[in-house]
XYZ file of C-alpha atoms in Angstrom:
445
model
C 19.579 64.351 91.250
C 20.146 61.251 91.768
C 22.226 60.735 88.104
C 23.937 63.094 90.230
C 25.022 61.878 92.267
C 26.100 58.851 90.856
C 28.133 60.869 88.468
C 30.108 61.926 91.598
C 30.838 58.973 92.707
C 32.605 57.994 90.034
C 33.958 60.515 89.647
C 35.616 60.566 93.502
C 36.101 56.574 92.887
C 38.377 57.563 89.428
C 39.887 59.915 91.787
C 40.507 58.344 94.495
C 42.317 54.847 92.583
C 44.460 57.744 90.525
C 46.010 59.053 94.121
C 46.878 54.863 95.170
C 48.165 54.630 92.382
C 50.536 57.090 92.408
C 51.080 56.009 95.934
C 52.191 52.528 95.198
C 54.479 53.500 92.712
C 57.629 53.050 93.464
C 60.815 56.151 93.162
C 64.353 54.853 92.816
C 66.589 58.135 94.127
C 70.218 58.040 93.644
C 70.902 57.593 96.942
C 69.070 54.736 97.236
C 69.991 52.865 94.481
C 74.234 53.449 95.677
C 73.347 51.845 98.916
C 71.340 49.108 96.588
C 73.930 48.611 94.504
C 76.502 47.901 97.343
C 74.640 45.474 99.167
C 73.986 43.190 96.551
C 75.799 44.420 92.767
C 77.738 40.614 92.062
C 80.815 42.377 90.966
C 80.914 44.498 94.062
C 80.340 41.531 96.805
C 83.216 39.697 94.622
C 85.374 41.964 95.086
C 84.697 42.308 99.115
C 85.410 38.666 99.616
C 88.944 39.200 97.162
C 89.724 42.153 100.296
C 88.483 39.657 103.109
C 91.171 37.112 101.735
C 93.540 39.674 101.587
C 92.959 40.919 105.424
C 92.758 36.789 106.434
C 96.851 36.329 104.431
C 98.405 39.634 106.345
C 96.735 37.853 109.670
C 99.714 36.909 112.681
C 98.716 33.867 111.960
C 99.866 33.347 108.193
C 103.043 35.417 109.280
C 105.579 32.046 109.671
C 105.710 34.057 113.904
C 104.663 31.258 115.772
C 106.022 28.362 116.116
C 104.826 24.867 114.499
C 103.849 21.502 116.809
C 102.432 18.769 116.233
C 102.165 15.414 117.603
C 103.183 11.581 116.841
C 101.750 8.598 117.813
C 102.285 4.435 116.092
C 101.849 1.039 117.360
C 103.742 -1.388 116.245
C 102.815 -5.513 117.074
C 105.421 -8.522 116.000
C 103.840 -12.235 115.465
C 106.203 -14.497 114.504
C 107.154 -17.981 114.719
C 111.142 -18.581 115.379
C 113.433 -22.048 115.204
C 116.110 -22.076 117.382
C 119.527 -24.971 116.480
C 122.185 -24.018 118.088
C 125.854 -25.618 117.231
C 125.578 -27.969 121.084
C 121.991 -28.642 122.540
C 118.605 -29.625 120.907
C 116.497 -27.008 118.847
C 113.643 -25.458 120.138
C 111.219 -24.692 118.678
C 108.863 -21.432 118.965
C 105.088 -20.447 118.015
C 103.048 -17.697 118.083
C 106.308 -15.239 119.965
C 104.321 -11.788 120.282
C 105.907 -8.721 120.578
C 104.703 -4.790 120.624
C 105.360 -1.783 120.813
C 103.946 2.435 121.495
C 104.756 4.780 120.678
C 103.690 9.288 121.525
C 105.256 12.525 121.333
C 104.705 16.207 121.400
C 107.586 18.100 118.484
C 107.429 21.664 118.373
C 109.650 23.884 116.129
C 110.442 27.510 115.393
C 112.945 29.137 113.245
C 114.412 32.200 115.222
C 115.810 34.099 112.674
C 115.449 33.284 108.290
C 117.080 36.365 107.978
C 115.168 38.931 108.112
C 112.906 37.002 104.669
C 109.578 36.623 106.733
C 109.373 39.922 108.356
C 109.156 41.281 104.874
C 106.847 39.088 103.618
C 104.482 40.075 107.047
C 104.766 44.002 105.529
C 104.301 42.652 102.253
C 101.125 40.618 103.127
C 100.072 43.974 104.384
C 100.705 45.554 101.399
C 98.986 43.322 100.233
C 96.183 43.933 101.636
C 96.049 48.026 101.108
C 96.404 47.038 97.252
C 93.846 44.838 97.553
C 90.572 47.653 99.339
C 92.099 49.652 96.256
C 90.871 47.424 93.106
C 88.003 47.345 96.029
C 87.177 50.707 95.456
C 88.727 50.452 91.895
C 84.936 48.163 91.306
C 83.060 49.518 93.069
C 84.078 52.931 91.642
C 83.387 51.263 87.933
C 79.788 50.246 89.715
C 78.607 53.685 90.397
C 79.536 54.932 87.270
C 77.600 52.695 85.305
C 75.591 52.749 87.501
C 75.022 56.473 87.486
C 74.653 56.204 83.891
C 72.113 53.544 83.672
C 69.918 56.041 86.079
C 70.470 59.690 84.294
C 69.726 57.226 81.442
C 66.348 56.512 82.209
C 65.923 60.334 83.578
C 66.811 61.861 80.117
C 63.612 58.896 78.569
C 61.378 59.489 81.145
C 61.614 63.843 80.996
C 61.414 62.030 76.285
C 58.517 60.871 77.923
C 57.011 63.807 79.025
C 58.172 66.247 76.622
C 56.716 63.557 74.116
C 53.013 63.198 75.739
C 53.142 67.479 75.369
C 53.602 67.143 71.725
C 50.904 63.918 71.397
C 48.390 65.881 73.463
C 49.018 68.842 71.184
C 48.741 67.439 68.059
C 44.894 65.439 68.801
C 43.833 69.277 69.547
C 45.331 70.207 66.423
C 43.397 67.230 65.194
C 39.918 68.028 65.939
C 40.573 71.276 65.963
C 41.560 71.720 61.728
C 38.230 68.659 61.773
C 36.156 71.374 62.927
C 37.297 74.328 60.025
C 36.710 71.286 57.845
C 33.474 70.215 58.920
C 32.574 74.416 58.387
C 34.246 74.603 55.327
C 36.758 76.444 57.012
C 39.419 74.412 55.534
C 40.189 71.683 52.806
C 40.331 67.974 54.037
C 44.339 68.459 53.459
C 44.621 70.008 57.120
C 42.402 67.167 58.711
C 44.574 64.797 57.086
C 48.035 66.278 57.560
C 47.078 66.928 61.556
C 46.279 62.996 61.241
C 49.601 61.597 60.024
C 51.497 64.247 62.388
C 49.515 62.454 65.395
C 50.407 58.736 63.803
C 53.647 60.226 64.168
C 54.270 61.171 67.799
C 51.989 57.909 68.909
C 55.419 56.783 67.237
C 57.917 58.119 68.320
C 56.549 58.079 72.363
C 55.945 54.402 71.555
C 59.654 53.319 71.166
C 60.641 55.443 74.268
C 58.342 54.637 75.651
C 60.115 50.991 75.122
C 63.336 52.080 75.336
C 62.163 53.478 78.854
C 61.208 50.105 80.369
C 64.447 48.263 78.538
C 66.870 50.319 80.963
C 64.549 50.390 83.475
C 65.144 46.595 83.661
C 69.102 47.428 82.881
C 69.559 49.088 86.476
C 67.489 46.327 87.223
C 69.489 43.971 87.091
C 72.328 46.316 88.612
C 70.504 46.829 91.744
C 70.484 42.329 92.078
C 66.042 43.100 91.094
C 63.675 40.914 89.929
C 63.664 41.802 86.259
C 59.859 42.153 85.778
C 60.137 44.334 89.742
C 56.955 46.486 89.350
C 57.484 50.069 87.555
C 59.337 52.768 89.777
C 60.355 56.082 88.297
C 64.029 57.826 89.440
C 64.984 61.055 90.674
C 64.928 63.676 87.810
C 66.776 66.683 90.344
C 70.677 67.180 88.486
C 73.023 69.490 90.518
C 76.839 70.457 89.590
C 79.737 70.445 91.175
C 80.629 74.272 92.440
C 83.854 75.465 89.462
C 85.705 75.386 92.574
C 85.342 72.481 94.293
C 86.383 70.254 91.217
C 89.317 72.681 90.367
C 90.546 71.055 94.229
C 89.637 67.082 93.250
C 92.046 68.263 89.688
C 94.373 69.200 90.951
C 94.810 67.167 93.648
C 93.743 63.514 90.868
C 97.500 62.844 91.124
C 97.517 61.708 94.720
C 94.168 59.990 94.907
C 93.416 58.239 91.004
C 93.515 54.491 92.296
C 95.431 53.814 89.031
C 98.394 55.407 90.747
C 97.471 54.716 94.273
C 97.853 49.909 93.003
C 101.363 51.895 92.269
C 101.910 52.481 94.198
C 101.343 49.511 96.743
C 102.557 47.541 93.932
C 106.108 49.550 94.181
C 106.368 49.192 97.769
C 105.391 44.453 97.758
C 108.148 44.765 95.016
C 110.086 46.820 96.838
C 110.051 44.231 99.295
C 110.958 41.484 97.004
C 114.251 42.552 96.952
C 114.595 43.197 100.811
C 113.131 39.006 100.967
C 115.564 37.912 98.056
C 118.073 39.266 100.013
C 117.484 37.059 103.082
C 119.357 34.487 101.726
C 122.104 35.667 101.852
C 121.819 35.393 105.869
C 121.840 32.586 107.636
C 118.702 30.780 109.332
C 118.021 29.511 113.202
C 116.253 26.409 114.106
C 115.112 25.777 117.873
C 112.775 22.940 117.998
C 111.468 20.504 120.544
C 109.844 17.457 121.544
C 108.692 15.327 124.923
C 108.059 11.792 124.063
C 106.872 8.370 125.404
C 107.330 4.950 123.648
C 107.380 1.464 125.667
C 108.205 -1.944 124.060
C 107.582 -5.521 124.485
C 109.005 -8.644 124.110
C 108.571 -12.109 124.149
C 111.517 -14.684 125.518
C 113.860 -16.126 123.795
C 116.018 -19.536 124.265
C 118.727 -17.525 125.996
C 117.331 -14.042 126.587
C 113.444 -13.604 129.007
C 110.916 -11.838 127.991
C 111.236 -7.621 128.843
C 108.819 -4.867 129.001
C 110.851 -1.321 128.321
C 108.517 2.222 129.009
C 110.766 5.496 128.164
C 109.568 8.999 128.051
C 111.766 12.318 128.069
C 112.847 15.914 126.854
C 115.028 16.304 123.934
C 115.560 20.092 122.111
C 117.769 21.497 120.108
C 119.417 24.388 118.170
C 120.699 24.135 113.952
C 121.901 26.942 111.964
C 121.609 26.690 108.536
C 124.032 29.345 106.486
C 123.691 28.230 102.699
C 127.096 29.772 101.035
C 126.449 28.467 97.783
C 122.917 28.412 95.856
C 123.776 27.883 92.290
C 123.248 31.933 92.102
C 119.879 31.098 92.287
C 119.779 34.101 95.010
C 121.457 36.450 93.688
C 119.760 36.380 90.383
C 116.424 36.547 92.783
C 117.360 39.582 93.577
C 118.095 41.144 90.020
C 114.976 40.490 89.230
C 113.819 41.761 91.437
C 115.154 45.294 91.370
C 114.576 45.016 87.316
C 110.699 44.452 88.259
C 110.496 47.960 90.648
C 112.005 49.243 88.317
C 109.701 48.254 85.803
C 107.065 49.795 88.151
C 108.808 53.576 88.368
C 108.711 53.346 84.803
C 104.354 51.898 84.555
C 103.451 54.825 86.746
C 105.161 57.437 84.853
C 103.011 56.486 81.706
C 100.156 55.670 84.143
C 100.287 59.319 86.016
C 100.977 60.901 82.392
C 98.191 59.139 80.940
C 95.819 60.284 83.621
C 97.376 63.580 82.917
C 96.195 63.484 79.847
C 93.156 61.750 80.703
C 91.747 64.456 83.043
C 92.502 67.466 80.059
C 90.189 65.826 77.865
C 87.747 64.693 81.495
C 87.221 68.550 81.486
C 86.827 69.470 78.367
C 84.372 67.338 77.350
C 82.638 68.549 80.838
C 82.445 71.947 80.579
C 81.946 71.764 76.305
C 79.176 69.931 77.970
C 77.834 71.954 79.913
C 78.118 74.665 78.367
C 76.219 73.247 75.806
C 73.774 72.429 78.055
C 73.073 76.259 78.853
C 72.869 76.724 75.118
C 70.569 74.058 74.622
C 68.247 76.043 78.133
C 68.396 79.442 75.958
C 67.007 77.597 73.183
C 64.309 75.949 75.087
C 63.418 79.086 75.615
C 63.374 80.987 72.065
C 61.622 77.658 70.649
C 59.168 78.809 73.436
C 58.548 81.647 72.302
C 58.462 81.143 68.332
C 55.942 77.879 69.575
C 53.108 79.974 71.776
C 53.312 82.919 69.078
C 52.652 80.643 65.617
C 50.191 78.379 68.814
C 48.052 82.128 68.636
C 49.022 83.012 65.011
C 47.426 79.228 63.501
C 44.712 79.592 65.972
C 44.125 83.448 64.175
C 44.050 81.914 60.293
C 47.525 83.657 59.984
C 50.371 80.732 59.489
C 49.357 76.776 58.182
C 49.724 73.747 59.623
C 52.927 73.087 57.800
C 54.203 76.312 59.957
C 53.022 76.119 62.620
C 53.670 71.907 62.689
C 57.616 72.717 61.721
C 57.026 75.380 64.987
C 56.203 72.458 67.405
C 59.022 69.842 65.556
C 61.669 72.897 67.067
C 60.385 72.437 70.200
C 60.339 69.227 70.628
C 64.397 69.005 69.613
C 65.023 71.952 71.773
C 63.354 70.047 75.373
C 65.294 66.233 73.777
C 68.012 68.135 73.319
C 68.187 69.725 76.689
C 67.499 66.528 78.352
C 70.372 65.348 76.629
C 73.346 67.982 77.219
C 71.764 67.791 80.738
C 72.674 63.917 80.901
C 75.464 64.334 78.945
C 76.877 66.791 81.073
C 76.606 64.869 84.315
C 78.138 62.214 82.816
C 80.983 64.060 82.093
C 81.060 65.488 85.800
C 81.251 61.860 86.421
C 84.067 60.686 84.872
C 85.550 63.565 85.849
C 85.276 62.803 90.007
C 86.100 59.302 89.114
C 90.109 60.431 87.256
C 90.487 62.598 90.283
C 89.725 60.427 92.642
C 86.679 62.001 94.231
C 83.805 59.498 93.000
C 82.870 58.279 95.918
C 83.036 61.222 97.399
C 80.465 63.681 96.587
C 76.789 63.587 96.135
C 75.920 62.366 92.857
């Protein structure tokens, strides 16, 4: 009775330890992985900083619309010796003559009109800010695609490990059964040896797959800026595919949402403003200026004049007009080059749009092909599972050899791992298609 109580206690402690170990194991969902990447990924942080710079540049403080105000102050001090020798009279020798002066002013300058160059430059800065946001979005999209590729690779290897663990367990059972048969003289030692060889092969395959899984988890830790040696974690192996009608709607609107084409639109708008900015060189500019100044001067007495002190202060203002009647053709060349650059932007957009239509067609074909392979593999797994179960039953009855049973086992292994590969390949193909249609950041992964 005492031994039974101790055995129950040991079993209970072992069970509780397993429960606690399972509770401590971290599970990183897709949503958590994306949130961590948006928060910690270095590439995304750099892109967000670039957006912040562009936002600063497109503000009123960088527009040129505000006046400039400068303050100036100065002081002068002179110490001289002077010898005055008049033609009739005695020479006058003065030592240590001091004079000094002080001045201070506040000056204001403002460009009232500059040929609208400042206005179009301000508009261009707005477009550059929008362009920087699109560039940041492209960085985020590329990071998300890379992130989910690694994430789903972890999911695939995790399921492969489970498959290989099942295979290894079955192979170990076969060794036990073959040993019993050999002990009772029902088979020869070759069957036992073959079974042990299969166990060794299955063990090696499982070990290698676990190593690949650990390596891929480290890749994910790098993307999420986690410690490389962070505690082990698992991922969500659930995969959901987007309905066909929704995907077709995304494809129809792809050219209006593709981030590369949207960036080209912004570049064309910036180039259009460059043309107008260049043309502003043909027009006149009007500048306003104003200042308030204060001056103080003290001069020493001389042989002919007494010393004096003078203080002045006052306000001054002015308007100036400048019109560059001829600048050697520089403005004309700038306008012509800006127009050519705009034409190049139009051609580049047509070229990129054509390439994107091709890429979408290719991505759609890949996705549909991989989705079909995934469905075929599902049927293949079901067929091989049924064949394996029948072979296992026949093997236990001694109606088929161990080699035939092993072949059924290998066929099921290949089918299950191929199914995992097809499932995640199809999902990655779907994500690539979503990126091309500009919808990668708008759907739940």
